[in-house]
Coordinates of C-alpha atoms in Angstrom, one line a residue:
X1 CA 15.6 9.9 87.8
X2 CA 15.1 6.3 87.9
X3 CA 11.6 6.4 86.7
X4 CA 12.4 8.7 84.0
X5 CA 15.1 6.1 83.0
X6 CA 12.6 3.5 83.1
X7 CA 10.1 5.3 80.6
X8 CA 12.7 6.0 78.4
X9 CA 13.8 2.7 78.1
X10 CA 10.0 1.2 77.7
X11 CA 9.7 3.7 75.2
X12 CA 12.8 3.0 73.3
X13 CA 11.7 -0.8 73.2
X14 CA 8.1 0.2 71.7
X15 CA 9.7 1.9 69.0
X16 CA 12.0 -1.3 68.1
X17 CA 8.5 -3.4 68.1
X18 CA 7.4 -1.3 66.0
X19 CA 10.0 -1.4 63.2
X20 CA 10.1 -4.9 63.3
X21 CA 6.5 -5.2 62.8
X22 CA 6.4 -3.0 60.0
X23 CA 7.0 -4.3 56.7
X24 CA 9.4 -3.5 53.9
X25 CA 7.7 -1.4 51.7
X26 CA 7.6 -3.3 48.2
X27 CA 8.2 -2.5 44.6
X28 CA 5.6 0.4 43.3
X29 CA 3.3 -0.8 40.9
X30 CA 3.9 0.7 37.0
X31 CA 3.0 0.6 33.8
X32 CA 4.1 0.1 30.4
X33 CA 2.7 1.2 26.8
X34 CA 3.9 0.8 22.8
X35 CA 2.4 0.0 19.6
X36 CA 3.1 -3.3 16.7
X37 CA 3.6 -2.0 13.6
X38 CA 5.1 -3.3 10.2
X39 CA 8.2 -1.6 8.4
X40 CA 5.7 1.2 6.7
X41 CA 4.5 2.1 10.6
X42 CA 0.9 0.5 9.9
X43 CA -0.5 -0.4 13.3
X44 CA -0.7 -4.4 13.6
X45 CA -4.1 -5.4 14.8
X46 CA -4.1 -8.7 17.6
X47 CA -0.6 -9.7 18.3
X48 CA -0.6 -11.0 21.8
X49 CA 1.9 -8.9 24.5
X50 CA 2.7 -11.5 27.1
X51 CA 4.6 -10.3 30.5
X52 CA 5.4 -12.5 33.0
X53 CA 3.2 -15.0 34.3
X54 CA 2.3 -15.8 30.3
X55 CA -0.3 -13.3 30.7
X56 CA -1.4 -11.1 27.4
X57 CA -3.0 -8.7 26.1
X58 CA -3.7 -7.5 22.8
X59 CA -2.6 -4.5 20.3
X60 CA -6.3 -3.1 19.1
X61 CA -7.0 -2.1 15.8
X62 CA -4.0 0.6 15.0
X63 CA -1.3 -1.6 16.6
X64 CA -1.3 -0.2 20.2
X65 CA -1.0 -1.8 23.6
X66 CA -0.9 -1.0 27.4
X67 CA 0.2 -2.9 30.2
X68 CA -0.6 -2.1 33.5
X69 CA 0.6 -2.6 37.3
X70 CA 3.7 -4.4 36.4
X71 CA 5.2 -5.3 39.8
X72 CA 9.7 -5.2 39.0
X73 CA 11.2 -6.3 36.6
X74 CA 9.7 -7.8 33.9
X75 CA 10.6 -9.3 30.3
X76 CA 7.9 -8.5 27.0
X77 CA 7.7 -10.6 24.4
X78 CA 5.2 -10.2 20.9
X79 CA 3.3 -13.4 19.9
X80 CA 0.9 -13.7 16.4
X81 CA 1.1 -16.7 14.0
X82 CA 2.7 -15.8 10.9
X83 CA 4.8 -13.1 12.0
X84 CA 8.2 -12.3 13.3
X85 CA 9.1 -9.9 15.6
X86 CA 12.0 -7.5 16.2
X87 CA 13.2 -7.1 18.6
X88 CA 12.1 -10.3 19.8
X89 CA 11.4 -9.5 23.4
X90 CA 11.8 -5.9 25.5
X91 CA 13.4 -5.7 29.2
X92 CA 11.1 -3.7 32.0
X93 CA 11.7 -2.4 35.7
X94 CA 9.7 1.1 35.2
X95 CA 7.3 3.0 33.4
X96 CA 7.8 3.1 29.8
X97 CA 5.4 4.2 26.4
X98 CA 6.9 4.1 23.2
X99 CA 8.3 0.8 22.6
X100 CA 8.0 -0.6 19.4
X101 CA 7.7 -3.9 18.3
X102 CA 8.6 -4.3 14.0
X103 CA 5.7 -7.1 12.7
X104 CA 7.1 -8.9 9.7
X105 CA 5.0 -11.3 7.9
X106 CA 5.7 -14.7 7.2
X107 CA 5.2 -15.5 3.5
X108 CA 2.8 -18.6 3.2
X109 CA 3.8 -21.2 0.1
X110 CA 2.1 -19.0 -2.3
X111 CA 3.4 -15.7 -1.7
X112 CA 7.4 -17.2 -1.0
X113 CA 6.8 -18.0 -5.0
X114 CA 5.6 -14.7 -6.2
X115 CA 8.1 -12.8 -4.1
X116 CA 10.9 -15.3 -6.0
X117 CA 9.0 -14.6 -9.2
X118 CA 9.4 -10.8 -8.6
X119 CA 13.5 -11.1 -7.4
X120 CA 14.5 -13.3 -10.6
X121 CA 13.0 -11.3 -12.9
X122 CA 14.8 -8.3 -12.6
X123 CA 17.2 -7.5 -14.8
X124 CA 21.2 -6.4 -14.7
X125 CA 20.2 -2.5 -15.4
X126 CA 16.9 -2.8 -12.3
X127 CA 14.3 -3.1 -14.7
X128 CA 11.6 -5.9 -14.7
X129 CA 10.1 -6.8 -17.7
X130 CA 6.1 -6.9 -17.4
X131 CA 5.6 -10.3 -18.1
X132 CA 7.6 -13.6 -18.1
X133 CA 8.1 -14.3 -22.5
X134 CA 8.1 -10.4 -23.9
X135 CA 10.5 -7.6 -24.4
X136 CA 8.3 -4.6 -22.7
X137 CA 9.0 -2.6 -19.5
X138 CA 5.9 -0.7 -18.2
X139 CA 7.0 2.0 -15.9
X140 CA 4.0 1.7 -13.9
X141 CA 4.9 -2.2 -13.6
X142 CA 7.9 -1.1 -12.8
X143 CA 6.8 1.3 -9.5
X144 CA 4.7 -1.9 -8.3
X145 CA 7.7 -3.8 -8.3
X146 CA 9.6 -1.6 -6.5
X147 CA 6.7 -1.7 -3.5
X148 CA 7.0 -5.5 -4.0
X149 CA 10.3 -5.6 -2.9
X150 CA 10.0 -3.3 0.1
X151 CA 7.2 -4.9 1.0
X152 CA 9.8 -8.1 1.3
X153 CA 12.0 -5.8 3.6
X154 CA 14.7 -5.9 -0.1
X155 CA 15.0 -2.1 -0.6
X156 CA 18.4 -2.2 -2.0
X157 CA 16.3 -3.8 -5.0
X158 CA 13.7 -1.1 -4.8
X159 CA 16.4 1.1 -5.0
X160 CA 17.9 -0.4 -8.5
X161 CA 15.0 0.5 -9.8
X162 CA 15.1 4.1 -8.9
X163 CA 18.0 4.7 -9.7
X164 CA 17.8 3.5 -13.4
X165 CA 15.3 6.7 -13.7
X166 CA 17.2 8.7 -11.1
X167 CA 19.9 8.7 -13.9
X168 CA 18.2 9.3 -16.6
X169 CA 16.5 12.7 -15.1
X170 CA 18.2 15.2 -17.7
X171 CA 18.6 13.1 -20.6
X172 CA 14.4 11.6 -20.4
X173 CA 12.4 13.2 -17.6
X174 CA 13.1 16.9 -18.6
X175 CA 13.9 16.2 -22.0
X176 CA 11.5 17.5 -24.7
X177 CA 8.3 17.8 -23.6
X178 CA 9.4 15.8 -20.3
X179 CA 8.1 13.1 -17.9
X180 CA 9.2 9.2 -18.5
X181 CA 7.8 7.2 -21.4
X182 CA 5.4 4.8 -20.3
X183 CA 6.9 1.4 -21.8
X184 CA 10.4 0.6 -22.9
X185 CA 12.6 -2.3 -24.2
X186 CA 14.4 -4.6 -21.3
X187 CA 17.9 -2.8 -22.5
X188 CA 16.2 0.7 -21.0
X189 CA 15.3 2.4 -24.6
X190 CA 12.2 4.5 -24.5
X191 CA 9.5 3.8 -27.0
X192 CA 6.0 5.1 -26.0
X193 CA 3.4 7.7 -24.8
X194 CA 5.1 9.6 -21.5
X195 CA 1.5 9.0 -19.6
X196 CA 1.2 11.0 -16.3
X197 CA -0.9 8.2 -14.8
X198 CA 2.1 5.9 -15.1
X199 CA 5.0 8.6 -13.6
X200 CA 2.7 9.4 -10.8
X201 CA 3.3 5.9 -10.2
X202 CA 6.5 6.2 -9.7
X203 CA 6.4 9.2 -7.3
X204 CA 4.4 7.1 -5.5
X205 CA 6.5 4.6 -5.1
X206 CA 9.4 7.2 -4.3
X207 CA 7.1 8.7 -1.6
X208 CA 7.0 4.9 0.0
X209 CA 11.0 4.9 -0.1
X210 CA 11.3 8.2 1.7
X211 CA 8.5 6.8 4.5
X212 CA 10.2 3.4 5.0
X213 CA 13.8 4.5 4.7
X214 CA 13.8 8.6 5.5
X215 CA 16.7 8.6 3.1
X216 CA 17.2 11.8 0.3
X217 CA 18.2 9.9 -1.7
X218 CA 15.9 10.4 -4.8
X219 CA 14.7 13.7 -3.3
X220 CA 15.4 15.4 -6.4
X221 CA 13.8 12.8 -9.0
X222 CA 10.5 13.3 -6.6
X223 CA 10.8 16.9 -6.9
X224 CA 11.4 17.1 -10.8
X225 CA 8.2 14.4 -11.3
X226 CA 6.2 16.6 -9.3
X227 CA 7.4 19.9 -10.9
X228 CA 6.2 17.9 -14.4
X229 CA 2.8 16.6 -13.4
X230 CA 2.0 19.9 -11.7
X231 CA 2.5 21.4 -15.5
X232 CA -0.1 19.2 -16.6
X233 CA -2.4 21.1 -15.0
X234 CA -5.6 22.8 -16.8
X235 CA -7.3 26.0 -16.1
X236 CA -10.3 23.6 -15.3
X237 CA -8.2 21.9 -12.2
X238 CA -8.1 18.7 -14.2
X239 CA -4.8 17.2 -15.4
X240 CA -3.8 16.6 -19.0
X241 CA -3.0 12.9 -20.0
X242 CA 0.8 13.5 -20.9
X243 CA 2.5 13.9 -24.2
X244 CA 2.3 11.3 -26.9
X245 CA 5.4 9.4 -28.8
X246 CA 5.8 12.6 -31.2
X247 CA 5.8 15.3 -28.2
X248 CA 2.7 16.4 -29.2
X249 CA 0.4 17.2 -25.9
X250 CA -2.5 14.4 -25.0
X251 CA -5.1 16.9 -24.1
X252 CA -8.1 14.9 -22.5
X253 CA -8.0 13.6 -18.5
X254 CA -7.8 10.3 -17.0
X255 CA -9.6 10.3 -14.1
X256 CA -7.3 7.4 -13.1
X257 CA -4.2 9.5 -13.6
X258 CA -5.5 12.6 -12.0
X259 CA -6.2 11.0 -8.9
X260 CA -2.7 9.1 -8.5
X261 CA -1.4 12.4 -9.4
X262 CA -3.3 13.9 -6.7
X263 CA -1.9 11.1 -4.4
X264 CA 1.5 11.2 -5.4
X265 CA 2.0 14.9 -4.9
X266 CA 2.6 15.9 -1.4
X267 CA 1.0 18.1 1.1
X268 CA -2.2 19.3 0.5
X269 CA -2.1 22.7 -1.6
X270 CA -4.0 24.8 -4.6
X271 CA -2.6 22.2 -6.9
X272 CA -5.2 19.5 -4.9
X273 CA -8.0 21.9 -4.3
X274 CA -8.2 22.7 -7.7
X275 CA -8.0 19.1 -8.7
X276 CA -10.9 18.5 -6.2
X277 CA -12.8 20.8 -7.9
X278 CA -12.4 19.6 -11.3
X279 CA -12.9 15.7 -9.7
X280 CA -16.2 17.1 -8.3
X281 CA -17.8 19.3 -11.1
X282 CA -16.9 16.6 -14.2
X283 CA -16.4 13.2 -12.7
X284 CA -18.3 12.8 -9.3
X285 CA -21.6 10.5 -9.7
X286 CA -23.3 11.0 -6.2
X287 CA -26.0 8.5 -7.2
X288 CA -23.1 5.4 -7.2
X289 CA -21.2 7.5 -4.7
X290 CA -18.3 6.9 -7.0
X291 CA -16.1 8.4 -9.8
X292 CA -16.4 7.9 -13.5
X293 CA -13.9 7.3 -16.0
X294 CA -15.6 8.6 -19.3
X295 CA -17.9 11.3 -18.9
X296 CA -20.7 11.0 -22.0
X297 CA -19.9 7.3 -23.4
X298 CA -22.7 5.4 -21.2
X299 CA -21.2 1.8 -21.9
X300 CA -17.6 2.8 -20.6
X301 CA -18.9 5.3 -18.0
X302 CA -17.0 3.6 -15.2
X303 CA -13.9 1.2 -14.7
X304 CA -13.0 -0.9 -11.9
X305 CA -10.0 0.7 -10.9
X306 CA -11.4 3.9 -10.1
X307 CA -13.5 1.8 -7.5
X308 CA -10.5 0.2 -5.1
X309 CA -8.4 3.4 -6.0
X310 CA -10.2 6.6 -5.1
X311 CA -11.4 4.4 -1.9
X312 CA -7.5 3.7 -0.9
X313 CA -6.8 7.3 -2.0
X314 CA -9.4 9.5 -0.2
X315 CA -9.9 9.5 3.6
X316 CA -13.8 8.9 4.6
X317 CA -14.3 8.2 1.0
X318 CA -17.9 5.9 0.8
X319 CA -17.5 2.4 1.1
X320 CA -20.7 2.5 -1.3
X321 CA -18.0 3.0 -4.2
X322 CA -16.7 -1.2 -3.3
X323 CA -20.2 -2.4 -2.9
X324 CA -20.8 -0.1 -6.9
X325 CA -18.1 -2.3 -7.9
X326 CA -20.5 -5.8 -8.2
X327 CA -21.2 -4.5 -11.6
X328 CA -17.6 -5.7 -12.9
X329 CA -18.4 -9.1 -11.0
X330 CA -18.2 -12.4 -13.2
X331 CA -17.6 -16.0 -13.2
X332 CA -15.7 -17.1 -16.3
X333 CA -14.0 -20.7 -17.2
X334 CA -10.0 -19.8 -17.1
X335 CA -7.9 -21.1 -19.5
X336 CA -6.8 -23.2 -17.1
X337 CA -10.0 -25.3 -16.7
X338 CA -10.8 -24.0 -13.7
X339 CA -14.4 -21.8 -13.2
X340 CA -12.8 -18.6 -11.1
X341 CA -14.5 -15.0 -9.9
X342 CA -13.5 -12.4 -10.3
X343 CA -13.4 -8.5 -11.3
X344 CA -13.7 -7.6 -14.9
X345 CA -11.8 -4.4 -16.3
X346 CA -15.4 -3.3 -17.5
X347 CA -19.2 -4.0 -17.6
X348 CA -18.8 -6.4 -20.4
X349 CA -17.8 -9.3 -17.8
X350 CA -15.7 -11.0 -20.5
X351 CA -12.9 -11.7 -18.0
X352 CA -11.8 -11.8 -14.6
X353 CA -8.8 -9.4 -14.0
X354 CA -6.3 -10.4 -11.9
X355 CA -4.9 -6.7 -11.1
X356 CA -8.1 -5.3 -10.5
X357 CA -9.5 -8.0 -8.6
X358 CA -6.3 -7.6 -6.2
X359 CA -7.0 -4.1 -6.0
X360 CA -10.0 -4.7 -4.8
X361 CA -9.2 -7.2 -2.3
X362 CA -6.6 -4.5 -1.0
X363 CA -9.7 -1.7 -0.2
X364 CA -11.4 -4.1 0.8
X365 CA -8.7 -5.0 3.4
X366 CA -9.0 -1.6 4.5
X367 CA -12.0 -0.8 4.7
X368 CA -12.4 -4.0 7.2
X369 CA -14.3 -6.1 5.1
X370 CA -12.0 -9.4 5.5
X371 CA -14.3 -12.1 4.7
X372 CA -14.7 -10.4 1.1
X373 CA -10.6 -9.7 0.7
X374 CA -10.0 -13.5 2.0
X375 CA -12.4 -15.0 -0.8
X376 CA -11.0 -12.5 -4.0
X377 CA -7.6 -14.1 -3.2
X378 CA -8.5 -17.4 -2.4
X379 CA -10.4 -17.2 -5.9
X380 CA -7.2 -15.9 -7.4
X381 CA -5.1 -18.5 -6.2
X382 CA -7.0 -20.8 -8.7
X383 CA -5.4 -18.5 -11.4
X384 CA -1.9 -19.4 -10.4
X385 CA 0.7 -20.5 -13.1
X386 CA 4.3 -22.2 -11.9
X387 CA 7.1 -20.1 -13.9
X388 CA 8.1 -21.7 -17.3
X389 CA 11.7 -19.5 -16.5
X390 CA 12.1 -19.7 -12.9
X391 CA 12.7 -22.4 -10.2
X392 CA 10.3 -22.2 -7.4
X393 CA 8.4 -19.2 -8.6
X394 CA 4.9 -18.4 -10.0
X395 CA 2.7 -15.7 -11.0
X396 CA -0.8 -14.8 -12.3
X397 CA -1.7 -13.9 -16.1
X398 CA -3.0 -10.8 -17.0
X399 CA -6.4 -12.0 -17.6
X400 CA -8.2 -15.3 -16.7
X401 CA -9.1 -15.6 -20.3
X402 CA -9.4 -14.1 -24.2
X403 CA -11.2 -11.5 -23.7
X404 CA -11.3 -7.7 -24.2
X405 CA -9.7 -5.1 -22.1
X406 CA -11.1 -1.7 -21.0
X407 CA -13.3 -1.2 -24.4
X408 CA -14.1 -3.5 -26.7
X409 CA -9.6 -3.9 -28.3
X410 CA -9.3 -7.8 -27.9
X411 CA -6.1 -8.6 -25.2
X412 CA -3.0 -9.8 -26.7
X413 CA -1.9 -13.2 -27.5
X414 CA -0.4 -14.8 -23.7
X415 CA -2.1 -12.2 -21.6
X416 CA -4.5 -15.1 -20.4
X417 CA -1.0 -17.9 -20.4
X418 CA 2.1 -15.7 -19.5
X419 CA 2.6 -14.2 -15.7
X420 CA 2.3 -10.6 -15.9
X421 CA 3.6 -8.7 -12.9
X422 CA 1.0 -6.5 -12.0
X423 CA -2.4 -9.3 -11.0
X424 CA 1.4 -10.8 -8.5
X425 CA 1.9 -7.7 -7.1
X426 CA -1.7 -6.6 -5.8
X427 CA -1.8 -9.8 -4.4
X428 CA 1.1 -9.4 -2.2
X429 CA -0.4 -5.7 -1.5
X430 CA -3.7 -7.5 -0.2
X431 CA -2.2 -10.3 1.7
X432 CA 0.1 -8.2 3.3
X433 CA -2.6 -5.3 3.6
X434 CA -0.5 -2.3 2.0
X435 CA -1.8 0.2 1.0
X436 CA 0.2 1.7 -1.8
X437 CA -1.3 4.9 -1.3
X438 CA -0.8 4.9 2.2
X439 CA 2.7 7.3 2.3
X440 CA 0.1 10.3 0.7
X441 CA -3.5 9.3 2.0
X442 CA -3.2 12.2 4.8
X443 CA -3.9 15.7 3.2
X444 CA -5.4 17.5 5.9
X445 CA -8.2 18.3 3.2
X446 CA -10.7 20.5 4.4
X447 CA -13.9 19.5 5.8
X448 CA -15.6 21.7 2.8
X449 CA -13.5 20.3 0.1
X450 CA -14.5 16.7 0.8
X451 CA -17.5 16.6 -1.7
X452 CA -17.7 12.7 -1.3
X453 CA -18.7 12.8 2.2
X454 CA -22.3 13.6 3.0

């Protein structure tokens, strides 16, 4: 009995040892996930993800991040010059994906101006007159501004744009032969061709709204737009240009309008394939790898737009179609003195276009090409007039120079002097690298319907 006591007790006392030996066991080792993305969801590329310890790492190319073996609890925090971040830090103490850090952009000296440009010139009804001295309202100006200001994070301004046209859907948009005219006065009255190029433009800008907000807002404008444009439609696939100031049906194609139309209507269905099909057979040129404007008149065969925008439209489209592009390349002496280069709206080189050459820094943006975006905008910068109206504000002209437009018309009187909003606002889309196109880009278009791709 007593030695049984006596191994029970040495055993008893092993056992305590042993506990005390053993070490608590300490916090398990996790790890934590999320992406950096602006307000439009575009993935942020480089912002620095510091943890504790002021260790990093870095979002790749599409915004995304991972952190692993975290050790308790831990405090996040985004870091990238030139941006703001909200929120500005995320508590840990466990696994976690999905957390989202908002990237806002920091407006440089430059950029604060156009954006001020852009907010004073608006008028009382929502409207923006296209330039700074004139009495005309483009509608496709119109739909860049209203990207401008979302772009800025302003949508209720955005939205007093919309819903100038939003009230005017029975008495203009299905009125007569329907759709919006393409330019009125500043007090709202219509007075021009309804173009479908230009409404697409606003559908596209509607299709941003309903991206960045999710609101229904202007559900029904979308709907009736696309209900119009969709009437356009030929037998051949191809889209008719719109109706003219008398009613009277425009019955050729712009290939610039059929592709924003394409765009701006969404989902991908026999509407777009039979669009494709009409892009393919009459204005596909697979030895440029590019799209053509007007099919049998050599000299105007193509125009820059089509270059930046059927890139920025089309997924896998061929970067070859940028690099095409050198053949609207020029070097001109501004009005301003200054020797600037730049994109011209056609092979003439008369003039370096601010819009286009904007548009073209904004593909290239997305197609990676930086160094190239970077120097188009650097060069425009050189282009840069202070507002004659507006306190701390600025903008670019319309063209660098007197010149010619698309064709051999001569430009108007000021359109080399005056700010005209659309060169401002592909600047901003470039700098900021938006894509207005981006809210439609994914179609889901089938493999055999993608005749650009090799």
């Amino acid at each position: 009995m007593t030695k049984n006591l006596f191994y029970l007790t040495a055993m008893l006392l092993l056992l305590s040892c042993s506990r005390e030996a053993m070490p608590e066991p300490g916090p398990v080792p996790y790890d934590v996930s999320g992406r950096v993305a602006d307000r439009f969801g575009i993935g942020v590329e480089g912002v620095s993800i510091y943890h504790s310890a002021a260790e990093s790492v870095s979002a790749d190319g599409e915004g995304f991040w991972t952190i692993p073996h975290l050790s308790g609890r831990d405090t996040l925090w985004p870091v990238a010059q030139g941006f703001t971040f909200t929120p500005l830090s995320v508590e840990v103490d466990g696994p976690a994906s999905n957390i989202l850090f908002e990237a806002s952009r920091i407006p440089d000296a430059t950029e604060a101006m156009l954006f001020n440009w852009f907010s004073q010139q608006q008028l009382d009804n929502g409207l923006l007159e296209s330039a700074e001295n004139g009495n005309i309202v483009s509608l496709y100006d119109n739909a860049l501004a209203a990207m401008v200001f979302m772009l800025r994070g302003n949508v209720a301004r955005a939205e007093k744009i919309f819903d100038f046209f939003n009230a005017r859907i029975t008495t203009e948009l299905k009125s007569g032969p329907g759709g919006f005219s393409q330019l009125r006065e500043r007090n709202g009255t219509p007075n021009n061709h309804r173009w479908m190029g230009d409404n697409a433009w606003l559908l596209i800008a509607l299709n941003t709204y309903k991206s960045l907000t999710g609101s229904n807002r202007y559900d029904l404008l979308a709907a009736e737009l696309s209900n119009w444009l969709i009437s356009l439609q030929d037998s051949d696939g191809g889209l008719f240009a719109g109706y003219d100031a008398s009613g009277a049906l425009m019955n050729y194609k712009v290939t610039e309008g059929n592709i924003d139309a394409f765009n701006a209507i969404s989902g991908y269905t026999s509407f777009h394939s039979r669009l494709l099909g009409f892009l393919k057979r009459d204005r596909w040129d697979a030895a440029t790898q590019s799209l053509v404007s007007w099919p049998g008149n050599p000299p105007y065969l193509f125009a820059l737009d089509l270059h930046p925008w059927s890139y920025s439209i089309f997924e896998q489209f061929p970067v070859a179609t940028l690099t095409e592009a050198r053949r609207f390349l020029t070097t001109q002496t501004a009005t301003n003195g200054v020797e600037v280069t730049g994109y011209c709206f056609d092979e003439d080189k008369d003039a370096v276009w601010p819009e286009g050459t904007g548009q073209m820094a904004v593909a290239f943006g997305l197609a990676g090409m930086t160094q190239e975006k970077e120097l188009h905008l650097s060069e425009l910068k050189k282009l840069l007039i202070q507002s004659q109206v507006y306190a701390n504000a600025a903008g670019f002209p319309y063209a660098s120079n007197p010149a010619t437009g698309y064709g051999a018309d001569a430009l108007w009187p000021g359109a080399d002097t005056n700010i005209a909003l659309s060169g401002a606002a592909w600047y901003l889309f470039a700098a900021f690298d938006f894509n207005p196109f981006a809210a439609g880009r994914r179609k889901d278009i089938p493999a055999g319907e993608r005749f650009w791709v090799e």
